[in-house]
């Protein structure tokens, strides 16, 4: 069975603050892929990043960065200098390659509110 | 082709009625997924197609639900004898399978309200 836990249900920050969204995952597959998606108030899920289980390098894309630590089964997401447009629900998700369907298993999401 | 489209965007129906939703994936994508999302939850997998073949169904998909993808292009999801518990956002996603799992691109969803 696969599971993704996002312990933070809601976070509020003031604009320009940094914020980290936590994600902890469980899987029995040795090969797996981790994802982050953003769901703005409009409702459409937007892909942010994919990371495979063999690549533990951290990644930075503009104000976004991701910290993948296999030892703690975590894949945390940091937004630097947050902006109001970052307000959304963020989902961490997992695909275990053992199941051929490649279905995404999502966490419950973290609602981020950036206050101007 | 700018992305995954879904129709209708909203559907209100009375309990016991049948409803059908349509999804048009990104044209070159060979995999199509259906998910369901309820308030405050992440999307949950329902079923997926590779080309026209439906290869897996979640236990969430009761026998009142049926999905098709004729000719491996658009897909339909039908719910028969709707129940209030079916009220949710139904999301469609597509991806291009090329060995490793690529990102899935999601449509805007169909919000179903069963009265």
mmCIF file of C-alpha atoms in Angstrom:
data_model
loop_
_atom_site.group_PDB
_atom_site.id
_atom_site.type_symbol
_atom_site.label_atom_id
_atom_site.label_comp_id
_atom_site.label_asym_id
_atom_site.label_seq_id
_atom_site.Cartn_x
_atom_site.Cartn_y
_atom_site.Cartn_z
ATOM 1 C CA UNK A 1 0.000 0.000 0.000
ATOM 2 C CA UNK A 2 1.113 3.517 -0.659
ATOM 3 C CA UNK A 3 0.447 6.535 1.441
ATOM 4 C CA UNK A 4 1.271 10.232 1.366
ATOM 5 C CA UNK A 5 0.940 12.353 4.472
ATOM 6 C CA UNK A 6 0.802 16.122 4.472
ATOM 7 C CA UNK A 7 0.501 16.935 8.145
ATOM 8 C CA UNK A 8 -0.032 20.655 7.645
ATOM 9 C CA UNK A 9 -3.659 21.243 6.763
ATOM 10 C CA UNK A 10 -3.432 25.020 6.470
ATOM 11 C CA UNK A 11 -0.589 27.529 6.605
ATOM 12 C CA UNK A 12 -0.781 31.311 6.558
ATOM 13 C CA UNK A 13 2.223 33.501 5.886
ATOM 14 C CA UNK A 14 2.768 37.162 5.217
ATOM 15 C CA UNK A 15 3.941 38.066 1.756
ATOM 16 C CA UNK A 16 7.711 37.746 1.236
ATOM 17 C CA UNK A 17 8.100 35.184 3.997
ATOM 18 C CA UNK A 18 9.572 31.781 3.181
ATOM 19 C CA UNK A 19 7.362 28.748 3.729
ATOM 20 C CA UNK A 20 8.009 25.007 3.695
ATOM 21 C CA UNK A 21 5.325 22.442 2.955
ATOM 22 C CA UNK A 22 6.000 19.008 4.372
ATOM 23 C CA UNK A 23 5.390 15.679 2.667
ATOM 24 C CA UNK A 24 6.076 12.211 4.044
ATOM 25 C CA UNK A 25 5.451 9.123 1.967
ATOM 26 C CA UNK A 26 5.226 5.353 2.379
ATOM 27 C CA UNK A 27 5.747 2.768 -0.323
ATOM 28 C CA UNK A 28 7.094 -0.765 -0.637
ATOM 29 C CA UNK A 29 8.309 -0.106 -4.171
ATOM 30 C CA UNK A 30 12.025 0.444 -4.584
ATOM 31 C CA UNK A 31 11.404 2.536 -7.660
ATOM 32 C CA UNK A 32 8.931 5.341 -7.264
ATOM 33 C CA UNK A 33 8.234 8.875 -8.370
ATOM 34 C CA UNK A 34 7.209 11.853 -6.302
ATOM 35 C CA UNK A 35 5.249 14.840 -7.508
ATOM 36 C CA UNK A 36 3.981 18.181 -6.340
ATOM 37 C CA UNK A 37 0.859 19.744 -7.785
ATOM 38 C CA UNK A 38 -0.697 23.156 -7.149
ATOM 39 C CA UNK A 39 -4.468 23.656 -7.092
ATOM 40 C CA UNK A 40 -5.311 27.366 -7.208
ATOM 41 C CA UNK A 41 -8.803 28.627 -6.358
ATOM 42 C CA UNK A 42 -9.810 28.074 -9.991
ATOM 43 C CA UNK A 43 -9.546 24.346 -9.242
ATOM 44 C CA UNK A 44 -7.295 23.011 -11.993
ATOM 45 C CA UNK A 45 -4.336 20.955 -10.791
ATOM 46 C CA UNK A 46 -1.030 22.284 -12.083
ATOM 47 C CA UNK A 47 2.060 20.083 -12.234
ATOM 48 C CA UNK A 48 5.120 21.515 -10.465
ATOM 49 C CA UNK A 49 7.779 18.820 -10.250
ATOM 50 C CA UNK A 50 8.543 15.111 -10.674
ATOM 51 C CA UNK A 51 11.380 13.378 -8.872
ATOM 52 C CA UNK A 52 12.399 9.719 -9.095
ATOM 53 C CA UNK A 53 13.597 7.654 -6.163
ATOM 54 C CA UNK A 54 17.139 7.376 -7.474
ATOM 55 C CA UNK A 55 17.748 11.075 -7.686
ATOM 56 C CA UNK A 56 18.163 12.694 -4.297
ATOM 57 C CA UNK A 57 19.555 15.938 -5.604
ATOM 58 C CA UNK A 58 17.654 18.922 -4.412
ATOM 59 C CA UNK A 59 16.102 21.048 -7.101
ATOM 60 C CA UNK A 60 15.548 24.753 -7.397
ATOM 61 C CA UNK A 61 13.274 26.475 -9.880
ATOM 62 C CA UNK A 62 13.036 30.186 -9.344
ATOM 63 C CA UNK A 63 11.454 30.761 -5.944
ATOM 64 C CA UNK A 64 10.591 27.066 -5.584
ATOM 65 C CA UNK A 65 12.894 24.412 -4.167
ATOM 66 C CA UNK A 66 12.438 20.794 -3.227
ATOM 67 C CA UNK A 67 14.287 18.717 -0.639
ATOM 68 C CA UNK A 68 14.107 14.953 -1.184
ATOM 69 C CA UNK A 69 15.429 12.804 1.670
ATOM 70 C CA UNK A 70 15.052 9.064 1.234
ATOM 71 C CA UNK A 71 16.312 8.381 4.743
ATOM 72 C CA UNK A 72 13.280 10.118 6.229
ATOM 73 C CA UNK A 73 10.887 9.384 3.317
ATOM 74 C CA UNK A 74 10.263 13.077 2.891
ATOM 75 C CA UNK A 75 9.893 15.357 -0.102
ATOM 76 C CA UNK A 76 9.455 18.872 1.206
ATOM 77 C CA UNK A 77 8.661 21.956 -0.850
ATOM 78 C CA UNK A 78 9.879 25.444 -0.020
ATOM 79 C CA UNK A 79 8.633 28.694 -1.490
ATOM 80 C CA UNK A 80 11.023 31.577 -0.995
ATOM 81 C CA UNK A 81 9.740 35.151 -0.772
ATOM 82 C CA UNK A 82 6.121 34.071 -1.034
ATOM 83 C CA UNK A 83 3.664 36.053 -3.117
ATOM 84 C CA UNK A 84 -0.110 36.364 -3.011
ATOM 85 C CA UNK A 85 -0.311 34.365 -6.258
ATOM 86 C CA UNK A 86 1.178 31.405 -4.393
ATOM 87 C CA UNK A 87 -2.060 31.069 -2.427
ATOM 88 C CA UNK A 88 -3.421 27.643 -3.330
ATOM 89 C CA UNK A 89 -3.744 24.080 -2.118
ATOM 90 C CA UNK A 90 -0.571 22.112 -2.703
ATOM 91 C CA UNK A 91 -0.614 18.351 -3.106
ATOM 92 C CA UNK A 92 2.230 15.912 -2.794
ATOM 93 C CA UNK A 93 1.725 12.667 -4.721
ATOM 94 C CA UNK A 94 3.431 9.343 -5.315
ATOM 95 C CA UNK A 95 3.594 6.740 -8.070
ATOM 96 C CA UNK A 96 4.992 3.337 -7.181
ATOM 97 C CA UNK A 97 6.367 1.640 -10.276
ATOM 98 C CA UNK A 98 5.409 -1.806 -8.960
ATOM 99 C CA UNK A 99 1.829 -1.129 -10.007
ATOM 100 C CA UNK A 100 1.650 -0.780 -13.772
ATOM 101 C CA UNK A 101 -1.195 1.660 -13.639
ATOM 102 C CA UNK A 102 1.051 4.524 -12.569
ATOM 103 C CA UNK A 103 -1.867 5.947 -10.636
ATOM 104 C CA UNK A 104 -1.110 8.924 -8.463
ATOM 105 C CA UNK A 105 -1.611 8.550 -4.722
ATOM 106 C CA UNK A 106 -2.198 12.019 -3.298
ATOM 107 C CA UNK A 107 -1.892 13.476 0.169
ATOM 108 C CA UNK A 108 -4.758 15.502 1.570
ATOM 109 C CA UNK A 109 -3.112 18.747 0.603
ATOM 110 C CA UNK A 110 -1.866 21.845 2.391
ATOM 111 C CA UNK A 111 -3.794 25.057 1.924
ATOM 112 C CA UNK A 112 -1.384 27.977 1.741
ATOM 113 C CA UNK A 113 -2.659 31.494 2.250
ATOM 114 C CA UNK A 114 -0.254 34.342 1.532
ATOM 115 C CA UNK A 115 -1.429 37.541 3.139
ATOM 116 C CA UNK A 116 -0.428 40.834 1.526
ATOM 117 C CA UNK B 1 -4.527 21.439 -28.467
ATOM 118 C CA UNK B 2 -4.015 23.410 -25.314
ATOM 119 C CA UNK B 3 -4.755 20.845 -22.632
ATOM 120 C CA UNK B 4 -7.235 18.416 -21.149
ATOM 121 C CA UNK B 5 -10.851 19.504 -21.416
ATOM 122 C CA UNK B 6 -13.869 18.246 -19.549
ATOM 123 C CA UNK B 7 -17.558 18.726 -20.119
ATOM 124 C CA UNK B 8 -19.739 19.768 -18.415
ATOM 125 C CA UNK B 9 -17.956 21.849 -15.810
ATOM 126 C CA UNK B 10 -20.894 21.626 -13.416
ATOM 127 C CA UNK B 11 -23.751 19.168 -13.157
ATOM 128 C CA UNK B 12 -26.641 19.243 -10.717
ATOM 129 C CA UNK B 13 -28.880 16.212 -10.681
ATOM 130 C CA UNK B 14 -31.477 14.546 -8.543
ATOM 131 C CA UNK B 15 -30.788 11.351 -6.694
ATOM 132 C CA UNK B 16 -31.488 8.335 -8.863
ATOM 133 C CA UNK B 17 -30.747 10.027 -12.167
ATOM 134 C CA UNK B 18 -27.958 8.986 -14.539
ATOM 135 C CA UNK B 19 -25.181 11.375 -15.495
ATOM 136 C CA UNK B 20 -22.384 11.220 -18.064
ATOM 137 C CA UNK B 21 -19.183 13.223 -18.157
ATOM 138 C CA UNK B 22 -16.785 13.641 -21.042
ATOM 139 C CA UNK B 23 -13.015 14.089 -21.078
ATOM 140 C CA UNK B 24 -10.878 15.056 -24.051
ATOM 141 C CA UNK B 25 -7.198 14.367 -23.317
ATOM 142 C CA UNK B 26 -4.151 15.945 -24.872
ATOM 143 C CA UNK B 27 -4.168 14.452 -28.345
ATOM 144 C CA UNK B 28 -0.934 12.466 -28.347
ATOM 145 C CA UNK B 29 -1.389 11.090 -24.826
ATOM 146 C CA UNK B 30 -2.018 7.352 -24.676
ATOM 147 C CA UNK B 31 -3.009 7.153 -21.005
ATOM 148 C CA UNK B 32 -6.165 8.618 -19.532
ATOM 149 C CA UNK B 33 -7.080 8.611 -15.853
ATOM 150 C CA UNK B 34 -10.204 9.419 -13.876
ATOM 151 C CA UNK B 35 -9.975 10.658 -10.302
ATOM 152 C CA UNK B 36 -12.546 11.851 -7.783
ATOM 153 C CA UNK B 37 -11.935 14.668 -5.336
ATOM 154 C CA UNK B 38 -14.157 15.510 -2.379
ATOM 155 C CA UNK B 39 -13.939 18.657 -0.297
ATOM 156 C CA UNK B 40 -10.757 18.902 1.713
ATOM 157 C CA UNK B 41 -9.249 15.763 0.239
ATOM 158 C CA UNK B 42 -6.729 14.935 -2.426
ATOM 159 C CA UNK B 43 -7.864 13.308 -5.649
ATOM 160 C CA UNK B 44 -8.503 9.567 -5.473
ATOM 161 C CA UNK B 45 -7.876 7.219 -8.376
ATOM 162 C CA UNK B 46 -10.910 5.672 -10.042
ATOM 163 C CA UNK B 47 -9.757 4.058 -13.274
ATOM 164 C CA UNK B 48 -7.399 4.390 -16.204
ATOM 165 C CA UNK B 49 -7.110 3.567 -19.878
ATOM 166 C CA UNK B 50 -4.162 2.848 -22.044
ATOM 167 C CA UNK B 51 -5.348 3.700 -25.524
ATOM 168 C CA UNK B 52 -8.851 2.172 -25.661
ATOM 169 C CA UNK B 53 -8.272 -0.548 -23.049
ATOM 170 C CA UNK B 54 -9.483 -0.014 -19.494
ATOM 171 C CA UNK B 55 -6.716 -1.665 -17.505
ATOM 172 C CA UNK B 56 -7.543 -0.994 -13.873
ATOM 173 C CA UNK B 57 -10.452 0.030 -11.708
ATOM 174 C CA UNK B 58 -10.327 1.160 -8.107
ATOM 175 C CA UNK B 59 -12.596 -0.464 -5.542
ATOM 176 C CA UNK B 60 -14.097 3.029 -5.252
ATOM 177 C CA UNK B 61 -15.676 2.407 -8.649
ATOM 178 C CA UNK B 62 -18.909 0.632 -7.800
ATOM 179 C CA UNK B 63 -20.977 -1.177 -10.413
ATOM 180 C CA UNK B 64 -23.000 2.009 -10.883
ATOM 181 C CA UNK B 65 -19.953 3.585 -12.530
ATOM 182 C CA UNK B 66 -18.805 2.801 -16.028
ATOM 183 C CA UNK B 67 -16.122 4.370 -18.153
ATOM 184 C CA UNK B 68 -15.258 4.047 -21.802
ATOM 185 C CA UNK B 69 -12.625 5.323 -24.163
ATOM 186 C CA UNK B 70 -13.708 4.332 -27.642
ATOM 187 C CA UNK B 71 -10.972 4.577 -30.260
ATOM 188 C CA UNK B 72 -8.506 5.636 -27.614
ATOM 189 C CA UNK B 73 -9.412 9.301 -27.847
ATOM 190 C CA UNK B 74 -12.028 10.949 -25.599
ATOM 191 C CA UNK B 75 -13.445 9.169 -22.581
ATOM 192 C CA UNK B 76 -16.811 9.139 -20.862
ATOM 193 C CA UNK B 77 -17.635 8.388 -17.252
ATOM 194 C CA UNK B 78 -21.230 7.444 -16.509
ATOM 195 C CA UNK B 79 -22.811 7.194 -13.099
ATOM 196 C CA UNK B 80 -26.122 5.383 -12.927
ATOM 197 C CA UNK B 81 -28.709 5.857 -10.174
ATOM 198 C CA UNK B 82 -26.751 8.675 -8.580
ATOM 199 C CA UNK B 83 -26.541 8.930 -4.795
ATOM 200 C CA UNK B 84 -25.786 11.940 -2.632
ATOM 201 C CA UNK B 85 -22.438 10.389 -1.791
ATOM 202 C CA UNK B 86 -21.461 10.701 -5.452
ATOM 203 C CA UNK B 87 -21.272 14.488 -5.078
ATOM 204 C CA UNK B 88 -17.667 15.390 -5.816
ATOM 205 C CA UNK B 89 -15.317 16.860 -8.383
ATOM 206 C CA UNK B 90 -14.509 14.351 -11.112
ATOM 207 C CA UNK B 91 -11.085 14.948 -12.604
ATOM 208 C CA UNK B 92 -9.638 13.599 -15.798
ATOM 209 C CA UNK B 93 -5.913 13.475 -16.484
ATOM 210 C CA UNK B 94 -3.806 12.311 -19.380
ATOM 211 C CA UNK B 95 -0.186 11.390 -19.834
ATOM 212 C CA UNK B 96 2.208 9.986 -22.392
ATOM 213 C CA UNK B 97 3.577 6.646 -21.328
ATOM 214 C CA UNK B 98 7.193 6.336 -22.393
ATOM 215 C CA UNK B 99 8.628 3.850 -19.926
ATOM 216 C CA UNK B 100 8.837 5.894 -16.751
ATOM 217 C CA UNK B 101 5.686 7.568 -15.434
ATOM 218 C CA UNK B 102 5.484 11.078 -16.739
ATOM 219 C CA UNK B 103 3.504 13.863 -15.211
ATOM 220 C CA UNK B 104 -0.229 13.682 -15.589
ATOM 221 C CA UNK B 105 -1.974 16.749 -16.949
ATOM 222 C CA UNK B 106 -5.318 17.442 -15.381
ATOM 223 C CA UNK B 107 -8.479 18.949 -16.785
ATOM 224 C CA UNK B 108 -10.599 21.523 -14.958
ATOM 225 C CA UNK B 109 -12.926 18.863 -13.582
ATOM 226 C CA UNK B 110 -16.665 18.302 -13.541
ATOM 227 C CA UNK B 111 -18.335 19.250 -10.276
ATOM 228 C CA UNK B 112 -21.277 16.956 -9.582
ATOM 229 C CA UNK B 113 -23.958 17.852 -7.059
ATOM 230 C CA UNK B 114 -26.575 15.222 -6.296
ATOM 231 C CA UNK B 115 -29.660 16.607 -4.570
#
